[in-house]
Amino acid sequence: MTTIATATAPAAPPMRYPKLAQPWIALALAIMAQLGIAFFVLNVVAIPLIAVWVGIPLLLAFVPATRWFANCHRTMLAGFIGEPIPRPYKKPPLPGILMWLRTTLSDPATWRDIVWLLVNAVVGFTLSLTSAVLFLSTLFYAIYPLLVGVTPEGVFTQPLGGLFTVNFWTSFLLMPIALIGFMIWQAAGERLLKANAYIARSLLGPTESAKLALRVQELATSRAETVDTQAAELRRIERDLHDGAQARLAALSMNLGMAEEMVARDPAQAAALLTEARQSASTALSELRDLVRGIHPPVLADRGLDGAVRALAMSCPFKVDVMYDVPGRPPAPVESAAYFAVAECLANAVKYSAATTAWIQITHEQEKLHMIVGDDGVGGAVVRPGGGLYGIERRLAAFDGTLTVVSPSAGPTTVIMELPCESSSLKTTPSSGTA
């Protein structure tokens, strides 16, 4: 698919770090914590200088740099707690430097970032460095005999703690320290990093009020877009009725009226008019059926989402594999949204992707309807306002659904959609097949 639209992909769960990678990440976090002192000082110095206008260009440089620095920590520390740390920054309602500055300075997340820089320089540094030192000391004592063996003679001639003189053979007596250190690191190393991550999340993540405000904003935006979409759909239906069926029905009425006048004096002409009227009625009926099908396809009402999706797959010019595993039929609004989303994805694949095969997978897990539509085409699909994928995203957003597009330039394209819903009216058995 190469449709054009803007996707808001849900945040994927961060990858957990391998155990042996954690000490090196901890060491990097300890070094970065000290670099954060510079960001803290620069921001604290720049804010009072706004009064003499010098602080404005400084903040234009320092605040984005601080946010980038905080975002790096959000990404790194998310791997220790197994969930992403959101970025709760407000967006300016209007363009312009002064509006951005006003929004930034009134944003609690900006001040929480600055507080976190100081906390991270002390607490985060201590936790990260302790975790790293536990492992590095374990490593040091594990290879201590080797270090003694390769060290020039005379360096380790002083008695160790007044107990014995260190040489290659006596150095093995210190190896139990490595075992003790390893056990301590194994028990506490990751916990220290998790504690640092939770502290960072408490300061860098959104507060409950911020989450509520963001949710209200999302709902308001979704509602406004849903209203706009419904209004546009009503205008389309009105236009189709006015320009299509209504015009043909008006012509039909005129033909019937003229045929009624001519039936006595010119039966042949009346018959021709009746034939034309019958054709107009047939065309108007077909247009009305097409219009109804665009509002709510009869196949969806009759056969449900499974049958409707299979009918879509059969109408494609290439092979489409369908896997449907939903134990109950979704509510009608969700079913309709899912159908049109899948239909749009297939239409995009037919128009733009040059695909030879496609696949549809629909499952229901954890009270969500999961839909995956993919093709083996050229790829490069993105989401941009006004495009087909953007329309799908807006349709799903009305139900708190999500859209994720994975489409590298060389293909293939995979569109992942989720819709919250509960199953109702049990179906016989899950099914799969090839259309």
XYZ file of C-alpha atoms in Angstrom:
435
model
C 0.000 0.000 0.000
C 1.237 3.480 -0.697
C -1.685 5.402 0.626
C -1.069 8.562 2.329
C -2.264 9.337 5.836
C -0.628 10.138 9.706
C -0.612 7.271 12.104
C -0.681 7.371 15.762
C 0.771 4.104 16.702
C 0.334 2.841 20.192
C 3.445 2.715 22.278
C 4.959 -0.735 22.051
C 6.168 -2.396 25.260
C 9.906 -1.744 25.642
C 12.322 -4.620 25.328
C 13.703 -5.949 28.609
C 17.476 -5.753 28.908
C 19.590 -8.916 29.099
C 21.066 -9.444 32.559
C 24.688 -8.953 31.489
C 23.845 -5.734 29.631
C 22.403 -4.076 32.738
C 25.744 -3.173 34.459
C 26.951 -1.294 31.386
C 23.636 0.516 31.032
C 23.845 1.356 34.744
C 27.321 2.787 34.213
C 26.063 4.871 31.289
C 23.150 6.130 33.407
C 25.546 7.122 36.208
C 27.675 9.134 33.765
C 24.594 10.739 32.223
C 23.290 11.643 35.681
C 26.316 13.857 36.204
C 25.873 15.413 32.778
C 22.363 16.303 33.906
C 23.832 18.751 36.409
C 24.917 20.907 33.466
C 21.362 20.890 32.063
C 20.002 21.810 35.494
C 22.383 24.759 35.908
C 21.764 26.048 32.378
C 17.978 26.035 32.822
C 18.089 27.614 36.290
C 20.354 30.388 34.979
C 18.321 31.009 31.821
C 14.865 31.330 33.422
C 15.552 34.558 35.422
C 17.227 36.096 32.369
C 13.871 36.169 30.551
C 13.304 39.535 32.233
C 16.133 41.032 30.136
C 15.240 38.988 27.032
C 18.563 37.174 27.120
C 16.867 34.129 28.601
C 14.544 33.628 25.621
C 17.201 32.412 23.144
C 18.846 30.452 25.951
C 15.590 28.664 26.783
C 14.936 28.025 23.096
C 18.124 25.997 23.149
C 18.187 24.574 26.675
C 14.567 23.413 27.073
C 14.517 21.229 23.906
C 17.935 19.866 24.911
C 16.630 19.056 28.393
C 13.567 17.364 26.969
C 15.729 15.335 24.621
C 17.904 14.339 27.587
C 14.823 13.353 29.612
C 13.381 11.415 26.676
C 16.624 9.434 26.411
C 16.183 8.424 30.052
C 12.500 7.611 29.478
C 13.512 5.224 26.707
C 16.426 3.652 28.608
C 14.668 3.263 31.949
C 11.461 1.887 30.415
C 13.334 -1.359 29.746
C 13.696 -1.961 33.494
C 10.006 -1.578 34.378
C 8.626 -3.191 31.224
C 6.349 -0.342 30.184
C 6.885 2.932 28.328
C 7.196 6.204 30.213
C 4.891 8.706 28.430
C 6.029 12.179 27.417
C 3.460 14.544 28.958
C 4.469 17.792 27.250
C 1.825 20.285 26.206
C 1.656 21.437 22.612
C 1.334 25.165 21.896
C -2.211 26.004 20.728
C -0.846 28.522 18.218
C 2.425 28.865 16.294
C 5.078 31.356 17.297
C 8.103 31.560 19.572
C 6.389 33.528 22.329
C 3.410 31.152 22.362
C 5.784 28.198 22.576
C 7.673 29.877 25.409
C 4.473 30.689 27.281
C 3.167 27.122 26.907
C 6.511 25.652 27.915
C 6.889 27.763 31.046
C 3.304 27.059 32.114
C 3.703 23.342 31.513
C 4.222 21.448 34.802
C 6.214 18.829 32.882
C 8.938 21.432 32.209
C 9.437 22.103 35.911
C 9.224 18.422 36.759
C 12.034 17.807 34.276
C 14.206 20.347 36.070
C 13.446 18.805 39.467
C 14.221 15.372 38.033
C 17.620 16.563 36.795
C 18.619 17.376 40.365
C 17.099 14.209 41.840
C 18.712 12.085 39.147
C 22.115 13.692 39.752
C 21.985 12.514 43.370
C 19.624 9.569 43.786
C 19.758 8.236 40.228
C 23.545 8.505 40.178
C 23.863 6.625 43.475
C 21.505 3.809 42.493
C 22.989 3.350 39.019
C 26.590 3.535 40.167
C 25.975 1.100 43.030
C 24.459 -1.423 40.623
C 27.386 -1.029 38.224
C 30.043 -1.199 40.963
C 28.585 -4.412 42.388
C 29.104 -6.123 39.058
C 32.454 -4.508 38.247
C 33.882 -5.422 41.653
C 32.687 -8.990 41.120
C 34.392 -9.009 37.744
C 37.567 -7.515 39.227
C 37.956 -10.154 41.939
C 37.055 -12.936 39.500
C 40.048 -12.061 37.323
C 42.264 -10.922 40.231
C 44.671 -13.912 39.988
C 45.141 -13.167 36.311
C 45.919 -9.527 37.093
C 48.498 -10.579 39.684
C 50.026 -13.027 37.244
C 50.552 -10.441 34.510
C 51.635 -7.638 36.872
C 55.408 -7.006 37.124
C 57.026 -8.580 40.174
C 57.210 -6.401 43.259
C 53.882 -4.574 42.802
C 51.938 -6.925 45.113
C 54.653 -7.427 47.758
C 52.873 -5.600 50.588
C 50.830 -7.733 52.989
C 47.102 -7.502 52.301
C 45.426 -6.218 55.437
C 48.320 -7.498 57.479
C 47.193 -11.088 56.835
C 49.278 -12.371 53.948
C 51.431 -11.191 51.110
C 49.681 -11.265 47.755
C 51.237 -13.375 45.043
C 49.793 -15.457 42.223
C 48.850 -18.358 44.516
C 47.557 -16.401 47.494
C 45.459 -14.215 45.191
C 43.087 -17.169 44.751
C 42.092 -16.695 48.390
C 40.288 -13.495 47.340
C 38.095 -15.182 44.731
C 35.305 -15.954 47.245
C 34.798 -12.188 47.359
C 33.834 -12.407 43.682
C 31.227 -15.040 44.482
C 29.798 -12.976 47.336
C 29.762 -9.872 45.152
C 28.043 -11.769 42.333
C 25.340 -13.014 44.673
C 24.736 -9.497 45.968
C 24.623 -8.107 42.416
C 22.313 -10.902 41.299
C 19.925 -10.096 44.129
C 20.120 -6.291 44.196
C 21.584 -5.036 40.903
C 18.409 -5.005 38.847
C 16.301 -3.884 41.801
C 18.452 -0.766 42.181
C 17.938 0.080 38.513
C 14.202 -0.562 38.798
C 14.053 1.787 41.787
C 15.763 4.446 39.682
C 13.299 3.820 36.857
C 10.269 4.155 39.150
C 11.625 7.400 40.602
C 12.156 8.736 37.095
C 8.670 7.658 36.054
C 7.137 9.456 39.025
C 8.755 12.707 37.887
C 9.008 12.305 34.104
C 5.676 10.586 33.540
C 2.314 12.355 33.464
C 0.499 13.058 36.708
C -3.065 11.838 37.235
C -4.407 15.308 36.458
C -2.290 15.453 33.304
C -3.578 12.023 32.246
C -7.138 13.174 32.852
C -6.596 16.406 30.913
C -5.006 14.495 28.039
C -7.870 12.016 28.021
C -10.439 14.816 27.963
C -8.568 16.452 25.095
C -8.442 13.181 23.169
C -12.148 12.592 23.694
C -13.001 16.154 22.671
C -10.898 15.833 19.526
C -12.351 12.425 18.740
C -15.897 13.687 19.263
C -15.324 16.727 17.046
C -13.830 14.595 14.291
C -16.629 12.058 14.598
C -19.228 14.823 14.281
C -17.395 16.242 11.248
C -17.191 12.792 9.677
C -20.888 12.161 10.249
C -21.776 15.558 8.826
C -19.640 14.878 5.738
C -21.265 11.455 5.368
C -24.731 12.979 5.610
C -23.791 15.557 2.945
C -22.497 12.759 0.714
C -25.731 10.781 1.133
C -27.811 13.904 0.438
C -25.746 14.690 -2.646
C -25.985 11.125 -3.949
C -29.733 11.095 -3.406
C -30.185 14.509 -5.035
C -27.943 13.899 -8.031
C -28.787 10.235 -8.518
C -31.949 8.544 -7.358
C -33.968 11.746 -6.919
C -33.166 12.964 -10.433
C -34.027 9.586 -11.938
C -37.280 9.367 -9.968
C -38.196 12.864 -11.196
C -37.524 11.790 -14.795
C -39.563 8.640 -14.147
C -42.513 10.729 -12.958
C -42.324 12.941 -16.057
C -42.146 9.937 -18.398
C -45.136 8.322 -16.728
C -47.058 11.585 -17.012
C -46.298 11.917 -20.741
C -47.099 8.242 -21.319
C -50.462 8.750 -19.599
C -51.285 11.617 -22.009
C -50.170 9.702 -25.132
C -51.618 6.288 -24.352
C -54.822 7.112 -26.278
C -53.507 9.001 -29.312
C -50.021 7.463 -29.742
C -49.760 4.046 -28.079
C -46.321 3.337 -29.617
C -44.805 6.504 -28.174
C -46.464 5.777 -24.829
C -44.950 2.291 -24.825
C -41.502 3.748 -25.523
C -41.911 6.187 -22.655
C -43.012 3.346 -20.349
C -39.953 1.328 -21.375
C -37.727 4.316 -20.603
C -39.537 4.782 -17.281
C -38.947 1.111 -16.388
C -35.230 1.501 -17.157
C -35.056 4.666 -15.029
C -36.789 2.883 -12.149
C -34.339 -0.022 -12.413
C -31.357 2.350 -12.427
C -32.707 4.349 -9.491
C -33.279 1.130 -7.540
C -29.695 0.041 -8.257
C -28.327 3.405 -7.110
C -30.383 3.242 -3.931
C -29.043 -0.249 -3.244
C -25.471 0.990 -3.750
C -26.148 3.907 -1.436
C -27.558 1.639 1.271
C -24.640 -0.727 0.828
C -22.265 2.178 1.492
C -24.132 3.064 4.695
C -24.459 -0.462 6.074
C -23.746 -3.370 3.721
C -26.537 -5.967 3.716
C -23.924 -8.746 3.732
C -22.669 -7.382 7.057
C -26.143 -7.454 8.552
C -26.929 -10.886 7.149
C -23.650 -12.788 7.533
C -21.778 -10.782 10.151
C -18.211 -9.534 10.050
C -16.809 -12.946 9.098
C -18.948 -13.351 6.002
C -18.653 -9.686 5.011
C -14.843 -9.757 5.185
C -14.740 -12.979 3.146
C -16.980 -11.323 0.542
C -14.533 -8.419 0.403
C -11.634 -10.838 -0.022
C -13.379 -12.666 -2.869
C -13.911 -9.404 -4.732
C -10.171 -8.615 -4.759
C -8.244 -9.253 -7.999
C -5.572 -11.226 -6.114
C -5.494 -13.991 -3.520
C -6.471 -12.923 0.005
C -6.065 -15.292 2.968
C -8.638 -14.767 5.717
C -8.303 -15.968 9.311
C -11.237 -15.155 11.562
C -11.286 -16.230 15.202
C -13.904 -14.282 17.162
C -16.036 -16.338 19.569
C -18.971 -13.943 19.485
C -20.387 -11.335 17.170
C -19.228 -7.780 18.011
C -21.758 -4.975 18.578
C -23.152 -3.503 15.369
C -21.273 -0.143 15.518
C -17.943 -1.872 16.186
C -18.664 -4.450 13.496
C -19.415 -1.724 10.978
C -16.257 0.245 11.867
C -14.153 -2.925 11.581
C -15.684 -3.827 8.217
C -15.081 -0.426 6.639
C -11.544 -0.290 8.066
C -10.685 -3.651 6.486
C -12.407 -2.614 3.254
C -10.337 0.587 3.062
C -7.095 -1.324 3.685
C -7.911 -3.772 0.890
C -8.902 -0.932 -1.430
C -5.558 0.754 -0.769
C -3.737 -2.500 -1.484
C -5.565 -2.890 -4.806
C -4.977 0.721 -5.863
C -1.419 1.387 -4.786
C 0.561 -1.624 -3.645
C 0.972 -3.747 -6.807
C 0.479 -6.719 -4.480
C 0.000 -10.323 -5.597
C -1.287 -11.650 -2.284
C -2.804 -10.212 0.889
C -3.946 -11.534 4.238
C -6.531 -10.620 6.841
C -6.436 -11.799 10.443
C -9.209 -10.932 12.890
C -9.113 -12.179 16.479
C -10.632 -11.230 19.799
C -8.431 -11.127 22.900
C -8.577 -9.226 26.185
C -11.824 -7.481 25.234
C -10.294 -6.108 22.042
C -10.949 -6.870 18.402
C -7.544 -7.261 16.745
C -7.383 -6.802 12.963
C -4.291 -7.260 10.813
C -4.377 -6.531 7.082
C -1.178 -7.087 5.120
C 0.022 -7.365 1.542
C 3.254 -8.230 -0.267
C 3.278 -5.013 -2.285
C 5.811 -2.229 -2.700
C 5.279 -0.710 0.766
C 5.902 2.918 1.689
C 2.454 3.462 3.206
C 2.218 6.385 5.615
C -0.643 8.153 7.348
C -1.348 11.729 6.276
C -4.368 13.943 6.807
C -6.889 13.410 4.045
C -5.653 9.954 3.068
C -7.342 6.606 3.373
C -5.355 5.437 6.383
C -6.078 8.713 8.158
C -9.785 8.102 7.602
C -9.440 4.636 9.134
C -7.575 6.086 12.099
C -10.300 8.659 12.727
C -13.048 6.044 12.383
C -11.328 3.785 14.921
C -10.554 6.696 17.273
C -14.278 7.214 17.784
C -14.258 3.832 19.565
C -10.918 4.380 21.342
C -9.319 2.172 18.712
C -5.741 2.366 17.452
C -3.994 2.065 14.105
C -0.387 1.024 13.514
C 1.187 0.951 10.063
C 4.378 -1.008 9.365
C 5.375 -0.403 5.750
C 9.070 -0.266 4.792
C 9.835 1.156 1.370
C 10.491 -2.289 -0.110
C 7.381 -3.806 1.467
C 5.479 -5.634 2.741
C 2.795 -3.485 4.341
C 1.035 -4.482 7.541
C -1.792 -2.471 9.078
C -2.566 -3.391 12.689
C -5.871 -2.177 14.133
C -7.457 -2.652 17.545
C -10.999 -1.910 18.670
C -12.202 -2.282 22.267
C -15.342 -4.442 22.283
C -17.117 -7.263 24.062
C -18.416 -10.305 22.227
C -22.122 -11.033 22.189
C -24.366 -13.738 20.729
C -22.205 -16.844 20.513
C -21.011 -18.040 17.133
C -20.535 -21.680 16.222
C -16.791 -22.106 15.720
C -13.835 -19.935 14.749
C -12.960 -20.335 11.100
C -10.163 -19.666 8.669
C -9.710 -20.034 4.959
C -8.523 -18.578 1.687
C -10.564 -16.362 -0.496
